[in-house]
Short mmCIF file of C-alpha atoms and ligand atoms in Angstrom, two decimals:
data_model
loop_
_atom_site.label_atom_id
_atom_site.label_comp_id
_atom_site.label_asym_id
_atom_site.label_seq_id
_atom_site.Cartn_x
_atom_site.Cartn_y
_atom_site.Cartn_z
CA MET A 1 -17.45 -15.30 -22.38
CA LYS A 2 -18.13 -11.88 -23.93
CA SER A 3 -16.33 -10.50 -26.98
CA TYR A 4 -14.97 -6.97 -27.06
CA PRO A 5 -13.60 -4.95 -29.95
CA ALA A 6 -10.08 -5.71 -31.12
CA ASP A 7 -10.27 -9.26 -29.77
CA TYR A 8 -10.37 -8.39 -26.10
CA GLU A 9 -11.83 -11.15 -23.95
CA LEU A 10 -13.38 -10.81 -20.50
CA SER A 11 -14.17 -13.87 -18.45
CA THR A 12 -16.54 -13.27 -15.52
CA PRO A 13 -16.45 -16.31 -13.22
CA ARG A 14 -19.02 -16.32 -10.42
CA SER A 15 -16.60 -17.54 -7.78
CA LEU A 16 -13.01 -17.10 -6.64
CA ASP A 17 -12.36 -20.78 -7.47
CA GLY A 18 -13.49 -20.17 -11.07
CA ALA A 19 -11.03 -17.26 -11.45
CA LEU A 20 -8.19 -19.23 -9.83
CA LYS A 21 -8.82 -22.20 -12.12
CA LEU A 22 -8.52 -20.03 -15.22
CA LEU A 23 -5.31 -18.40 -13.93
CA HIS A 24 -3.90 -21.83 -13.09
CA ASP A 25 -4.87 -23.60 -16.32
CA GLU A 26 -3.31 -20.94 -18.55
CA PRO A 27 -0.70 -19.19 -16.37
CA GLY A 28 0.31 -15.74 -17.58
CA ARG A 29 -2.36 -15.63 -20.33
CA TRP A 30 -5.13 -14.08 -18.22
CA THR A 31 -4.83 -10.75 -16.42
CA PRO A 32 -6.99 -10.31 -13.32
CA ILE A 33 -9.14 -7.17 -13.33
CA ALA A 34 -10.68 -5.92 -10.09
CA GLY A 35 -11.90 -2.29 -10.07
CA GLY A 36 -10.18 -1.65 -13.40
CA THR A 37 -9.04 1.86 -12.43
CA GLU A 38 -5.45 1.10 -13.51
CA ILE A 39 -6.28 -1.24 -16.37
CA MET A 40 -8.86 1.02 -18.00
CA VAL A 41 -6.40 3.92 -17.99
CA LEU A 42 -3.95 1.72 -19.92
CA TYR A 43 -6.77 0.60 -22.21
CA GLY A 44 -7.70 4.23 -22.93
CA ALA A 45 -4.06 5.07 -23.66
CA GLY A 46 -3.71 2.06 -25.98
CA LYS A 47 -0.99 0.64 -23.70
CA LEU A 48 -2.51 -2.72 -22.73
CA THR A 49 -0.11 -5.53 -23.50
CA THR A 50 -2.61 -8.35 -22.87
CA ARG A 51 -6.03 -9.06 -24.32
CA LYS A 52 -7.50 -11.70 -22.01
CA PHE A 53 -8.97 -10.48 -18.72
CA VAL A 54 -10.57 -12.36 -15.88
CA SER A 55 -12.81 -10.41 -13.54
CA ILE A 56 -12.03 -11.02 -9.87
CA ALA A 57 -14.95 -8.92 -8.62
CA VAL A 58 -16.19 -11.88 -6.54
CA THR A 59 -17.77 -11.74 -3.09
CA GLU A 60 -15.05 -13.91 -1.50
CA LEU A 61 -12.51 -11.09 -2.00
CA ARG A 62 -14.75 -8.27 -0.86
CA GLU A 63 -15.13 -8.93 2.83
CA ILE A 64 -13.56 -7.28 5.86
CA SER A 65 -13.47 -9.45 8.97
CA GLU A 66 -12.43 -8.54 12.49
CA ASP A 67 -11.61 -10.42 15.67
CA SER A 68 -9.88 -9.43 18.89
CA GLU A 69 -6.40 -9.90 17.37
CA SER A 70 -6.63 -8.50 13.86
CA ILE A 71 -8.56 -7.10 10.93
CA SER A 72 -8.45 -8.94 7.60
CA ILE A 73 -9.28 -7.01 4.43
CA GLY A 74 -10.19 -8.91 1.25
CA GLY A 75 -7.99 -8.03 -1.72
CA GLY A 76 -11.10 -6.94 -3.63
CA CYS A 77 -12.28 -4.44 -1.00
CA SER A 78 -12.69 -0.91 -2.29
CA PHE A 79 -11.20 2.15 -0.67
CA THR A 80 -14.72 3.28 0.18
CA GLN A 81 -15.27 0.07 2.16
CA ILE A 82 -11.93 0.58 3.89
CA ARG A 83 -12.34 4.22 4.84
CA ARG A 84 -15.88 3.59 6.14
CA HIS A 85 -15.10 0.50 8.24
CA ALA A 86 -15.48 1.31 11.94
CA GLY A 87 -12.77 -1.16 13.05
CA ILE A 88 -10.25 0.20 10.54
CA GLN A 89 -11.05 3.78 11.56
CA LYS A 90 -10.49 2.81 15.21
CA HIS A 91 -7.43 0.54 15.03
CA PHE A 92 -5.79 1.59 11.74
CA PRO A 93 -6.76 5.23 11.26
CA MET A 94 -3.83 5.95 8.94
CA LEU A 95 -5.07 3.33 6.48
CA ALA A 96 -8.57 4.86 6.57
CA GLN A 97 -6.92 8.23 5.94
CA CYS A 98 -4.85 6.91 3.00
CA ALA A 99 -7.99 5.29 1.51
CA SER A 100 -9.71 8.68 1.62
CA TRP A 101 -6.74 10.18 -0.27
CA THR A 102 -6.80 7.60 -3.07
CA GLY A 103 -8.27 9.59 -5.93
CA GLY A 104 -11.78 11.04 -5.78
CA ILE A 105 -14.97 9.35 -4.57
CA ALA A 106 -15.65 7.53 -7.85
CA ASN A 107 -12.14 6.11 -7.81
CA GLN A 108 -12.50 5.05 -4.17
CA ASN A 109 -15.75 3.26 -5.02
CA ARG A 110 -14.07 1.11 -7.67
CA GLY A 111 -10.36 0.96 -6.82
CA THR A 112 -9.33 -1.95 -4.60
CA ILE A 113 -6.51 -2.47 -2.13
CA GLY A 114 -5.39 -5.62 -4.01
CA GLY A 115 -5.16 -3.61 -7.24
CA ASN A 116 -3.25 -0.84 -5.51
CA LEU A 117 -0.62 -3.30 -4.20
CA ALA A 118 -0.40 -5.58 -7.27
CA ASN A 119 -0.07 -2.58 -9.58
CA ALA A 120 3.03 -1.82 -7.49
CA SER A 121 3.35 1.88 -8.20
CA PRO A 122 6.06 3.42 -5.99
CA ALA A 123 3.66 6.35 -5.50
CA ALA A 124 0.65 4.31 -4.34
CA ASP A 125 -1.03 5.63 -1.20
CA SER A 126 -1.83 2.51 0.82
CA PRO A 127 1.67 0.91 1.07
CA PRO A 128 3.18 3.31 3.66
CA ALA A 129 0.37 2.59 6.13
CA LEU A 130 0.74 -1.16 5.54
CA PHE A 131 4.47 -0.98 6.36
CA ALA A 132 3.73 1.10 9.46
CA TYR A 133 1.09 -1.36 10.69
CA GLY A 134 3.13 -4.53 10.05
CA ALA A 135 0.72 -5.94 7.45
CA GLU A 136 0.92 -9.46 6.08
CA LEU A 137 -0.46 -10.56 2.73
CA GLU A 138 -2.24 -13.83 2.07
CA LEU A 139 -1.69 -14.92 -1.53
CA ILE A 140 -3.95 -17.55 -3.08
CA SER A 141 -3.84 -19.76 -6.17
CA ALA A 142 -5.41 -23.07 -7.20
CA ARG A 143 -2.25 -24.63 -5.66
CA GLY A 144 -3.03 -23.27 -2.20
CA LYS A 145 -2.30 -20.26 0.01
CA ARG A 146 0.81 -18.64 1.42
CA ARG A 147 1.26 -15.75 3.84
CA ILE A 148 4.12 -13.26 3.60
CA PRO A 149 5.08 -10.08 5.43
CA TYR A 150 4.21 -7.10 3.22
CA GLU A 151 7.92 -6.13 3.30
CA GLN A 152 8.63 -9.17 1.10
CA PHE A 153 6.06 -8.35 -1.57
CA HIS A 154 7.82 -5.72 -3.72
CA LEU A 155 10.86 -7.15 -5.51
CA GLY A 156 11.72 -4.30 -7.90
CA TYR A 157 10.08 -1.67 -10.07
CA LYS A 158 6.58 -3.07 -10.82
CA LYS A 159 7.88 -6.53 -9.84
CA THR A 160 6.12 -8.38 -7.03
CA ALA A 161 6.20 -11.74 -5.29
CA LEU A 162 2.95 -12.75 -7.05
CA ALA A 163 3.21 -15.84 -9.28
CA PRO A 164 1.24 -15.58 -12.58
CA ASP A 165 -1.58 -17.73 -11.15
CA GLU A 166 -1.75 -15.98 -7.76
CA LEU A 167 -4.02 -13.29 -6.34
CA ILE A 168 -3.82 -11.13 -3.24
CA GLU A 169 -6.57 -12.73 -1.22
CA THR A 170 -6.27 -10.88 2.09
CA VAL A 171 -4.39 -8.07 3.81
CA HIS A 172 -3.97 -8.98 7.49
CA LEU A 173 -3.40 -6.21 10.07
CA PRO A 174 -2.43 -7.09 13.65
CA LYS A 175 -4.21 -5.02 16.30
CA ARG A 176 -1.12 -4.02 18.25
CA PHE A 177 -0.69 -0.37 17.36
CA ASP A 178 -3.54 1.25 19.31
CA ASP A 179 -1.11 2.74 21.84
CA SER A 180 1.58 3.66 19.31
CA LEU A 181 2.35 7.19 18.23
CA ARG A 182 1.49 7.73 14.58
CA TYR A 183 2.22 10.12 11.75
CA VAL A 184 0.81 10.23 8.22
CA ARG A 185 1.22 12.77 5.40
CA LYS A 186 0.60 12.94 1.68
CA VAL A 187 2.36 15.66 -0.27
CA GLY A 188 0.84 16.18 -3.69
CA THR A 189 -0.56 18.90 -5.87
CA ARG A 190 -3.86 18.21 -4.08
CA ASN A 191 -4.71 15.61 -1.46
CA ALA A 192 -7.23 13.65 -3.53
CA GLN A 193 -7.21 13.34 -7.32
CA ALA A 194 -3.44 13.73 -7.38
CA ILE A 195 -0.75 11.08 -7.22
CA SER A 196 1.64 11.66 -4.32
CA LYS A 197 4.95 13.44 -4.71
CA ILE A 198 5.80 11.87 -1.35
CA CYS A 199 3.60 9.87 1.03
CA VAL A 200 4.61 8.64 4.45
CA ALA A 201 3.12 6.78 7.40
CA ALA A 202 4.80 5.72 10.63
CA THR A 203 4.11 4.18 14.02
CA ALA A 204 6.41 4.41 17.03
CA ARG A 205 6.77 3.62 20.71
CA ILE A 206 9.01 5.76 22.89
CA HIS A 207 10.16 4.80 26.37
CA HIS A 208 12.22 7.16 28.54
CA GLY A 209 13.00 9.36 25.54
CA ARG A 210 14.18 6.48 23.32
CA PHE A 211 12.53 4.57 20.51
CA ASP A 212 11.48 1.05 21.50
CA GLU A 213 9.89 0.56 18.12
CA ILE A 214 9.57 2.59 14.95
CA ARG A 215 8.16 1.56 11.56
CA ILE A 216 8.25 4.03 8.67
CA GLY A 217 6.76 3.48 5.20
CA MET A 218 7.35 5.96 2.38
CA GLY A 219 6.20 6.27 -1.23
CA SER A 220 7.71 7.94 -4.33
CA VAL A 221 11.29 7.74 -3.05
CA ALA A 222 12.46 4.49 -4.68
CA PRO A 223 11.52 2.04 -7.46
CA THR A 224 9.14 0.36 -4.99
CA PRO A 225 7.14 1.52 -1.97
CA LEU A 226 9.75 1.47 0.78
CA ARG A 227 10.03 0.60 4.44
CA LEU A 228 12.82 2.84 5.76
CA SER A 229 14.69 0.05 7.55
CA ALA A 230 18.09 1.78 7.67
CA THR A 231 16.56 4.98 9.04
CA GLU A 232 14.63 2.99 11.64
CA LYS A 233 17.86 1.23 12.66
CA VAL A 234 19.58 4.57 13.32
CA LEU A 235 16.68 5.67 15.50
CA LEU A 236 16.05 2.49 17.48
CA GLY A 237 17.41 2.80 21.00
CA SER A 238 18.79 6.27 20.41
CA ASP A 239 17.92 9.42 22.35
CA LEU A 240 15.46 11.54 20.43
CA ASN A 241 17.60 14.66 20.06
CA ASP A 242 18.94 16.89 17.26
CA ALA A 243 21.92 14.61 16.62
CA ALA A 244 19.63 11.59 16.13
CA ILE A 245 17.42 13.58 13.77
CA PHE A 246 20.49 14.61 11.76
CA GLU A 247 21.69 10.98 11.52
CA ALA A 248 18.21 9.77 10.59
CA ARG A 249 17.97 12.32 7.77
CA ARG A 250 21.35 11.11 6.53
CA ALA A 251 20.24 7.46 6.60
CA LEU A 252 17.04 8.37 4.78
CA THR A 253 18.99 10.06 2.00
CA SER A 254 21.25 7.05 1.53
CA GLU A 255 18.48 4.44 1.46
CA THR A 256 16.19 6.32 -0.93
CA ALA A 257 16.65 6.99 -4.64
CA PRO A 258 13.92 9.32 -5.86
CA ILE A 259 13.65 10.18 -9.52
CA ASP A 260 12.76 13.19 -11.67
CA ASP A 261 9.39 12.69 -13.34
CA ILE A 262 6.34 14.57 -14.54
CA ARG A 263 5.15 15.20 -10.97
CA SER A 264 8.33 16.32 -9.25
CA THR A 265 12.13 16.34 -9.18
CA ALA A 266 14.47 14.03 -7.32
CA ALA A 267 15.99 17.01 -5.46
CA TYR A 268 12.55 18.21 -4.29
CA ARG A 269 11.57 14.71 -3.19
CA THR A 270 14.81 14.25 -1.22
CA LEU A 271 14.32 17.58 0.54
CA VAL A 272 10.65 16.97 1.33
CA ALA A 273 11.26 13.38 2.48
CA GLY A 274 13.87 14.66 4.95
CA ASN A 275 11.63 17.50 6.11
CA LEU A 276 8.73 15.10 6.69
CA LEU A 277 10.99 12.74 8.62
CA GLU A 278 12.16 15.61 10.81
CA GLU A 279 8.61 16.86 11.37
CA MET A 280 7.57 13.31 12.27
CA LEU A 281 10.38 12.86 14.78
CA ARG A 282 9.78 16.24 16.43
CA THR A 283 6.04 15.45 16.61
CA PHE A 284 6.80 12.10 18.24
CA ALA A 285 9.25 13.73 20.67
CA ALA A 286 6.70 16.36 21.70
CA ALA A 287 3.92 13.77 22.05
CA SER A 288 6.06 11.47 24.17
CA THR A 289 6.87 14.25 26.64
CA GLY A 290 3.27 15.47 26.66
CA ALA A 291 4.19 18.80 25.04
CA ALA A 292 1.79 20.39 22.61
CA THR A 293 2.51 19.63 18.94
C1 LIG B 1 -8.46 9.23 -11.60
C2 LIG B 1 -7.56 8.29 -10.81
C3 LIG B 1 -6.99 8.74 -9.64
C4 LIG B 1 -6.18 7.90 -8.89
N1 LIG B 1 -5.64 8.36 -7.72
C5 LIG B 1 -4.86 7.55 -6.98
C6 LIG B 1 -4.28 8.02 -5.75
O1 LIG B 1 -4.47 9.17 -5.33
N2 LIG B 1 -3.50 7.14 -5.05
C7 LIG B 1 -3.25 5.88 -5.47
O2 LIG B 1 -2.55 5.13 -4.78
N3 LIG B 1 -3.79 5.40 -6.64
C8 LIG B 1 -4.57 6.20 -7.40
N4 LIG B 1 -5.09 5.74 -8.58
C9 LIG B 1 -4.74 4.40 -9.03
C10 LIG B 1 -5.78 3.28 -8.77
O3 LIG B 1 -7.08 3.77 -8.58
C11 LIG B 1 -5.40 2.41 -7.57
O4 LIG B 1 -4.11 1.87 -7.75
C12 LIG B 1 -6.40 1.26 -7.34
O5 LIG B 1 -6.18 0.77 -6.05
C13 LIG B 1 -6.26 0.11 -8.35
O6 LIG B 1 -7.21 -0.90 -7.99
P1 LIG B 1 -8.12 -1.60 -9.09
O7 LIG B 1 -8.93 -2.61 -8.38
O8 LIG B 1 -8.88 -0.58 -9.85
O9 LIG B 1 -7.00 -2.26 -10.03
P2 LIG B 1 -7.15 -2.88 -11.49
O10 LIG B 1 -7.04 -1.79 -12.51
O11 LIG B 1 -8.32 -3.79 -11.57
O12 LIG B 1 -5.83 -3.77 -11.50
C14 LIG B 1 -4.54 -3.18 -11.36
C15 LIG B 1 -3.49 -4.30 -11.41
O13 LIG B 1 -3.56 -5.11 -10.25
C16 LIG B 1 -3.86 -6.48 -10.58
N5 LIG B 1 -4.77 -6.94 -9.54
C17 LIG B 1 -5.92 -6.34 -9.13
N6 LIG B 1 -6.41 -6.95 -8.04
C18 LIG B 1 -5.57 -7.98 -7.75
C19 LIG B 1 -5.53 -8.98 -6.73
N7 LIG B 1 -6.47 -9.07 -5.75
N8 LIG B 1 -4.52 -9.86 -6.74
C20 LIG B 1 -3.55 -9.80 -7.70
N9 LIG B 1 -3.53 -8.87 -8.68
C21 LIG B 1 -4.53 -7.97 -8.70
C22 LIG B 1 -4.42 -6.44 -11.98
O14 LIG B 1 -4.17 -7.64 -12.68
C23 LIG B 1 -3.67 -5.25 -12.57
O15 LIG B 1 -2.39 -5.67 -12.98
C24 LIG B 1 -5.91 6.58 -9.35
C25 LIG B 1 -6.48 6.13 -10.57
C26 LIG B 1 -7.28 6.97 -11.30
C27 LIG B 1 -7.88 6.48 -12.59
#
């Protein structure tokens, strides 16, 4: 155990079990630290509310495994690992793209996917792709493991399904989107080194001009990263025409609640979210009929 100024403590267990034991024995007293790219910003700003940290930079959380059905990403994998992984580039290119948008290179080397999700910023870049790809999260504690759809993870602003003694162990991605249409955009002051004003990722299947499946994830439009379930419902089974696009834009506006903040205004976000949705739907329509986009 090392001592830091102002009574900060950092425990550095060598194994995942060691970290889980500490979290379990004194629930809520220890804060996990992975890459530290969120925590060190708070430290620098004097905004840390806790003083005891347990490092979870352990090998068990830093592996990406792949089989014929899925790819499983350890919660401690960095964005550099993710964007460079051949299987992710091939089967989940939007996630590789979002990883390459997550800050600059130094940030991608340290920042982890587990930290991105647990930090629960509505503007985070990886959530939209995880909604679009139907991700599931495996949560682990000394009590055992549980697996939940990513949709059930965010409970409110900065509130997640994680218990105080739990960690995000794995992000599971099913390999069933290779033939889907896809769309991904980040709107920010710059692509990297800037938090999104709006980010969106979607997958879709269209049969005879109608949506068989559509999954849309969006960031910076609500207190949590959001799957646009109401908008998807309007689109499912409907003809992909101007009327459907109009109704989808309307559904999007009612299920989102963007805010004014330092990066943008609610009105701008609402307009851009609708424009991106429309661009996405017209791109899908053109791709499904073989027209140039
Ligand atoms: C300069 C800069 C630019 C950035 N740009 C972007 C950007 O463009 N897009 C973007 O989305 N983010 C951006 N970020 C935010 C940040 O880098 C990411 O959110 C990153 O993924 C956080 O991961 P971490 O491992 O560093 O988290 P940490 O700081 O280690 O932890 C963050 C929180 O998550 C918890 N935690 C970490 N890992 C786990 C786990 N496995 N299980 C449970 N809880 C866990 C911690 O307890 C803490 O509460 C930026 C940050 C900086 C400093």
